[in-house]
Amino acid sequence: VSTTSGTMPIRHHLATIALAWAATLTLALGTEEIKVTVHEGPNSCADFDAEKKPTKVQKDYSVAFHFTAYDDATGEKIESSHDLGVAPSFPVGQGKVISGLDQGLIGLCKHSKAYIVIPPHLAYGTMGKPEQGVTKDTILRYDVEIIDIQPPVPNDFKDIDSNKDWKISRKEATYYFESKNQNVDIDALFKAEDTDGDGYVSWEEFTGPKGAEGPPSTRQKQQTQEVNPLEQAAAIFQQMDLDSDGKISKEELAAAFELMGEKMTDEFWTESDANGDDFVSIQEFIGDPGREEL
C-alpha cells in the first residue's frame, strides 16, 4: 500500500487504504465462530425417522421454526416470529437469511430449542441494520425452536440448467439426458416446452419439477448488484473510528495501517487531515464525489 499521495486526490488514497483495511479486518473477524447450544429437546438425532421423514436439518431441506433474536450483549429483543404469529419456513443453506443463521440451523433436530450466537461478520456486516438497532458490532443471539423439516423440493430444471442462466438450451438438455442414459427426443421436447419459440425453455415454460422459487426479478437482481460507494465508505469509516466519536484520529488511522503491516507517514496524515484540526472527518474521508481535488 502506497503511503504517499502524489497528484492523486487524497480521498482516492483513503479509499484504497480503507478497502485494504476492511479486507484485513474481515479476515481477522472471520476467526469468530457461530456458537450453537441446544437447551431443550433432542441434542442429537438420526437424519430420518422410521417412516423416512427428516428429523435433522440438512442443507437444502426446508425448515419451519420459531425464533426470537436478541442483542447478545444487552439482551434487548430485536425481532420475533412469535409477534407475527407464524413460523417462517425456507430452504436452509441457500442464502435466504443471514449467513450465521443459515449455518447455525444445520444439524439441529426437530422439536429442539437452541441458542445460536452469531458474530457481526456473519450477521449484517459493516452496514448493520440500523432500523432494528443492529450496529456493525452487534453480536446476535437467536433463540430458535425447530417446528418441522421437509426434504428438498425436486428441481429438474436446476439440474438441466448447467450454466444457471434460468433457461435451458438444446445443448444443456441433450447433455443432461445423455448423462442419465435417457433417450429423449429433444426436438419433440422443445416443441412442447418452448412455447414462445425462442430456442430456450424458461423456468416459466418448464412443466417438470422445478422447485418452489423461480428466478429473481429484475429489481432483485439490481438490488443485489447495486453497491452504494458512499454507504460503503461511511461503513468503513465507522469501523476505523475505534472510539466512535465521529472522526478518525492520527492514532486510529495509524492503527489501520499497522493492521495491514504498513506504517503511515506524516505526509499522508497531513494530506488526509485537510483542515488541520488533528482529525479526519467523514467529509474529508469521503471527499466530494463531484469534484476532483488537485
Coordinates of C-alpha atoms in Angstrom, one line a residue:
V1 CA 0.0 0.0 0.0
S2 CA 1.4 3.3 -1.0
T3 CA 1.6 5.9 1.8
T4 CA 2.3 8.9 -0.4
S5 CA -0.3 10.7 -2.4
G6 CA 1.5 12.3 -5.4
T7 CA -1.1 14.1 -7.5
M8 CA -4.0 11.7 -6.9
P9 CA -6.9 13.1 -4.9
I10 CA -6.4 12.2 -1.2
R11 CA -9.9 10.6 -1.0
H12 CA -8.8 8.0 -3.5
H13 CA -5.8 7.1 -1.3
L14 CA -8.0 6.9 1.8
A15 CA -10.4 4.7 -0.1
T16 CA -7.6 2.4 -1.1
I17 CA -6.4 2.2 2.5
A18 CA -9.9 1.7 3.8
L19 CA -10.7 -1.1 1.4
A20 CA -7.5 -2.9 2.1
W21 CA -8.0 -2.4 5.9
A22 CA -11.6 -3.7 5.6
A23 CA -10.4 -6.8 3.8
T24 CA -7.7 -7.4 6.5
L25 CA -10.3 -6.8 9.3
T26 CA -12.7 -9.3 7.7
L27 CA -10.0 -11.9 7.8
A28 CA -9.4 -11.2 11.5
L29 CA -13.1 -11.2 12.3
G30 CA -13.5 -14.4 10.4
T31 CA -11.9 -16.3 13.3
E32 CA -15.0 -15.8 15.3
E33 CA -17.4 -18.7 15.1
I34 CA -21.1 -19.4 15.4
K35 CA -22.0 -20.9 18.7
V36 CA -25.0 -23.3 18.9
T37 CA -26.3 -24.5 22.2
V38 CA -29.3 -26.9 22.5
H39 CA -31.1 -26.0 25.7
E40 CA -34.3 -28.1 25.3
G41 CA -35.3 -31.1 23.3
P42 CA -33.2 -33.6 21.4
N43 CA -29.5 -32.8 21.2
S44 CA -28.8 -35.5 18.6
C45 CA -30.9 -37.5 16.2
A46 CA -30.9 -39.6 13.1
D47 CA -31.3 -38.0 9.7
F48 CA -34.7 -39.7 9.3
D49 CA -37.3 -41.4 11.4
A50 CA -38.8 -44.9 10.9
E51 CA -41.2 -43.5 8.3
K52 CA -38.3 -41.9 6.3
K53 CA -39.3 -38.4 7.3
P54 CA -36.5 -36.0 8.0
T55 CA -35.7 -35.3 11.7
K56 CA -32.5 -33.4 11.3
V57 CA -32.0 -30.0 9.5
Q58 CA -29.8 -30.6 6.4
K59 CA -28.6 -28.3 3.6
D60 CA -31.4 -27.6 1.1
Y61 CA -34.1 -29.0 3.4
S62 CA -36.9 -26.7 4.3
V63 CA -37.2 -25.9 7.9
A64 CA -40.1 -24.2 9.8
F65 CA -39.0 -22.6 13.0
H66 CA -39.9 -20.0 15.6
F67 CA -37.3 -17.6 16.6
T68 CA -36.6 -14.6 18.8
A69 CA -33.5 -12.5 18.0
Y70 CA -31.6 -10.6 20.8
D71 CA -28.6 -8.3 21.1
D72 CA -26.4 -10.8 22.9
A73 CA -24.6 -8.1 24.9
T74 CA -27.7 -6.3 26.2
G75 CA -30.4 -8.9 26.0
E76 CA -32.6 -6.5 24.1
K77 CA -35.1 -8.2 21.8
I78 CA -34.7 -7.2 18.2
E79 CA -37.5 -9.2 16.5
S80 CA -39.6 -12.4 17.0
S81 CA -41.7 -14.7 14.8
H82 CA -44.0 -15.1 17.8
D83 CA -45.0 -11.5 17.4
L84 CA -46.1 -12.3 13.9
G85 CA -47.9 -15.4 14.9
V86 CA -46.3 -17.5 12.2
A87 CA -43.2 -19.7 12.0
P88 CA -41.2 -18.9 8.8
S89 CA -40.1 -21.7 6.5
F90 CA -37.3 -21.7 4.0
P91 CA -34.7 -24.0 2.4
V92 CA -31.5 -23.9 4.6
G93 CA -28.1 -23.1 3.1
Q94 CA -29.4 -21.2 0.1
G95 CA -28.8 -17.6 1.4
K96 CA -32.4 -16.8 2.2
V97 CA -31.4 -15.5 5.6
I98 CA -28.2 -14.1 7.2
S99 CA -25.2 -16.5 6.8
G100 CA -24.8 -17.2 10.6
L101 CA -28.4 -18.4 10.9
D102 CA -28.2 -20.3 7.6
Q103 CA -25.2 -22.2 9.0
G104 CA -26.4 -22.5 12.6
L105 CA -29.6 -24.3 11.9
I106 CA -27.9 -27.2 10.1
G107 CA -27.7 -30.2 12.3
L108 CA -30.5 -29.2 14.7
C109 CA -33.2 -31.8 15.4
K110 CA -36.9 -31.5 15.0
H111 CA -38.6 -30.2 18.2
S112 CA -35.3 -29.0 19.7
K113 CA -34.7 -25.5 21.1
A114 CA -31.3 -23.8 20.7
Y115 CA -29.4 -20.6 21.1
I116 CA -27.5 -19.6 18.0
V117 CA -24.9 -16.8 18.7
I118 CA -23.8 -15.1 15.6
P119 CA -20.8 -12.7 15.2
P120 CA -21.3 -9.5 13.3
H121 CA -19.5 -10.6 10.1
L122 CA -21.9 -13.5 9.7
A123 CA -24.9 -11.3 10.5
Y124 CA -25.4 -7.8 8.9
G125 CA -21.7 -6.9 8.5
T126 CA -20.3 -3.4 8.4
M127 CA -23.7 -1.9 7.4
G128 CA -25.6 -3.3 10.4
K129 CA -29.4 -3.0 10.4
P130 CA -29.9 0.5 11.9
E131 CA -33.7 0.4 11.7
Q132 CA -33.6 -2.5 14.2
G133 CA -30.8 -1.2 16.4
V134 CA -28.2 -3.6 14.9
T135 CA -24.8 -2.0 14.6
K136 CA -21.6 -3.2 12.9
D137 CA -20.5 -4.6 16.3
T138 CA -23.7 -6.3 17.4
I139 CA -23.5 -10.0 18.2
L140 CA -26.8 -11.6 17.7
R141 CA -28.4 -14.4 19.7
Y142 CA -31.3 -16.3 18.1
D143 CA -33.5 -18.5 20.4
V144 CA -34.9 -21.0 17.9
E145 CA -37.4 -23.8 18.0
I146 CA -37.5 -26.3 15.1
I147 CA -41.1 -27.0 14.3
D148 CA -40.9 -29.0 11.1
I149 CA -38.4 -30.2 8.5
Q150 CA -39.3 -31.2 4.9
P151 CA -37.0 -32.7 2.2
P152 CA -35.9 -30.6 -0.7
V153 CA -38.4 -30.0 -3.4
P154 CA -37.4 -31.8 -6.6
N155 CA -35.8 -29.5 -9.1
D156 CA -35.0 -31.0 -12.5
F157 CA -34.9 -27.5 -14.0
K158 CA -31.9 -26.6 -11.9
D159 CA -30.1 -29.8 -12.7
I160 CA -30.6 -29.3 -16.5
D161 CA -29.7 -25.6 -16.5
S162 CA -26.0 -26.2 -16.1
N163 CA -24.9 -22.5 -16.6
K164 CA -27.6 -21.2 -14.2
D165 CA -28.9 -18.6 -16.5
W166 CA -32.5 -19.6 -15.8
K167 CA -33.2 -21.0 -19.3
I168 CA -32.5 -24.4 -20.8
S169 CA -30.8 -24.7 -24.2
R170 CA -30.9 -27.7 -26.5
K171 CA -27.2 -28.4 -25.7
E172 CA -27.9 -28.4 -22.0
A173 CA -30.9 -30.7 -22.4
T174 CA -29.0 -33.1 -24.7
Y175 CA -26.1 -33.3 -22.3
Y176 CA -28.4 -33.9 -19.3
F177 CA -30.4 -36.7 -20.8
E178 CA -27.3 -38.3 -22.3
S179 CA -25.6 -38.3 -18.8
K180 CA -28.7 -40.1 -17.4
N181 CA -28.6 -42.6 -20.3
Q182 CA -32.1 -41.5 -21.2
N183 CA -33.2 -41.5 -24.9
V184 CA -35.2 -38.3 -25.2
D185 CA -36.4 -36.7 -28.4
I186 CA -35.0 -33.2 -27.9
D187 CA -37.0 -31.8 -30.9
A188 CA -40.2 -33.1 -29.5
L189 CA -39.3 -31.9 -26.1
F190 CA -38.7 -28.3 -27.2
K191 CA -41.7 -28.3 -29.4
A192 CA -43.8 -29.0 -26.3
E193 CA -41.9 -26.9 -23.8
D194 CA -40.6 -23.9 -25.7
T195 CA -43.9 -22.2 -26.1
D196 CA -42.6 -18.8 -27.2
G197 CA -40.3 -20.4 -29.8
D198 CA -37.1 -18.5 -28.8
G199 CA -35.0 -21.7 -28.7
Y200 CA -34.9 -21.9 -24.9
V201 CA -37.1 -23.4 -22.2
S202 CA -37.5 -20.8 -19.5
W203 CA -38.4 -21.5 -15.9
E204 CA -41.9 -20.3 -16.5
E205 CA -42.3 -22.6 -19.5
F206 CA -40.8 -25.7 -17.9
T207 CA -43.5 -28.2 -16.9
G208 CA -41.3 -30.6 -14.9
P209 CA -40.3 -30.5 -11.3
K210 CA -38.6 -27.1 -10.8
G211 CA -38.6 -26.3 -7.1
A212 CA -40.6 -23.8 -5.2
E213 CA -39.0 -20.5 -6.3
G214 CA -38.4 -19.0 -9.7
P215 CA -35.7 -16.7 -11.0
P216 CA -35.1 -13.3 -9.2
S217 CA -37.0 -10.4 -10.6
T218 CA -35.1 -7.6 -12.4
R219 CA -35.3 -5.4 -9.4
Q220 CA -34.0 -8.1 -7.1
K221 CA -31.0 -8.5 -9.5
Q222 CA -30.4 -4.8 -9.4
Q223 CA -30.6 -4.6 -5.6
T224 CA -28.1 -7.5 -5.4
Q225 CA -25.7 -5.8 -7.9
E226 CA -26.0 -2.3 -6.7
V227 CA -23.4 -1.1 -4.2
N228 CA -23.6 2.5 -3.0
P229 CA -19.9 3.6 -2.7
L230 CA -20.8 6.4 -0.2
E231 CA -22.6 4.0 2.1
Q232 CA -19.7 1.6 1.8
A233 CA -17.2 4.3 2.6
A234 CA -19.2 5.5 5.5
A235 CA -19.4 2.0 6.9
I236 CA -15.6 1.6 6.7
F237 CA -15.2 5.0 8.3
Q238 CA -17.3 3.8 11.3
Q239 CA -15.1 0.7 11.7
M240 CA -11.9 2.7 11.6
D241 CA -13.3 5.2 14.1
L242 CA -12.4 3.0 17.0
D243 CA -13.8 5.2 19.8
S244 CA -17.0 6.0 17.8
D245 CA -16.6 9.8 18.2
G246 CA -17.4 10.5 14.6
K247 CA -13.9 11.3 13.5
I248 CA -10.6 9.4 12.9
S249 CA -7.6 10.4 14.9
K250 CA -4.0 10.1 13.8
E251 CA -3.6 7.1 16.1
E252 CA -6.7 5.4 14.7
L253 CA -5.5 5.8 11.1
A254 CA -2.1 4.6 12.1
A255 CA -3.7 1.6 13.7
A256 CA -5.4 0.8 10.4
F257 CA -2.0 0.8 8.7
E258 CA -0.5 -1.4 11.4
L259 CA -3.3 -3.9 10.9
M260 CA -2.2 -4.2 7.3
G261 CA 1.5 -4.4 8.2
E262 CA 2.2 -0.9 6.9
K263 CA 3.4 2.3 8.5
M264 CA 1.6 5.6 8.0
T265 CA 3.8 8.6 7.0
D266 CA 3.4 12.1 8.4
E267 CA 2.9 13.3 4.9
F268 CA -0.1 11.0 4.4
W269 CA -1.6 12.2 7.6
T270 CA -1.1 15.9 6.8
E271 CA -2.8 15.4 3.4
S272 CA -5.6 13.4 4.9
D273 CA -6.3 16.0 7.6
A274 CA -7.1 18.7 5.1
N275 CA -8.3 21.3 7.6
G276 CA -5.5 20.7 10.0
D277 CA -7.7 20.0 13.1
D278 CA -5.9 16.8 14.0
F279 CA -8.8 14.6 12.9
V280 CA -10.1 13.2 9.6
S281 CA -13.8 13.9 9.4
I282 CA -16.3 11.9 7.4
Q283 CA -16.3 14.7 4.8
E284 CA -12.5 14.5 4.5
F285 CA -12.7 10.7 4.3
I286 CA -15.3 10.5 1.6
G287 CA -14.5 13.8 -0.2
D288 CA -16.7 15.5 -2.8
P289 CA -17.6 12.8 -5.4
G290 CA -18.5 15.6 -7.8
R291 CA -15.1 17.4 -7.6
E292 CA -11.6 16.3 -8.2
E293 CA -9.0 17.9 -5.9
L294 CA -5.7 18.8 -7.4

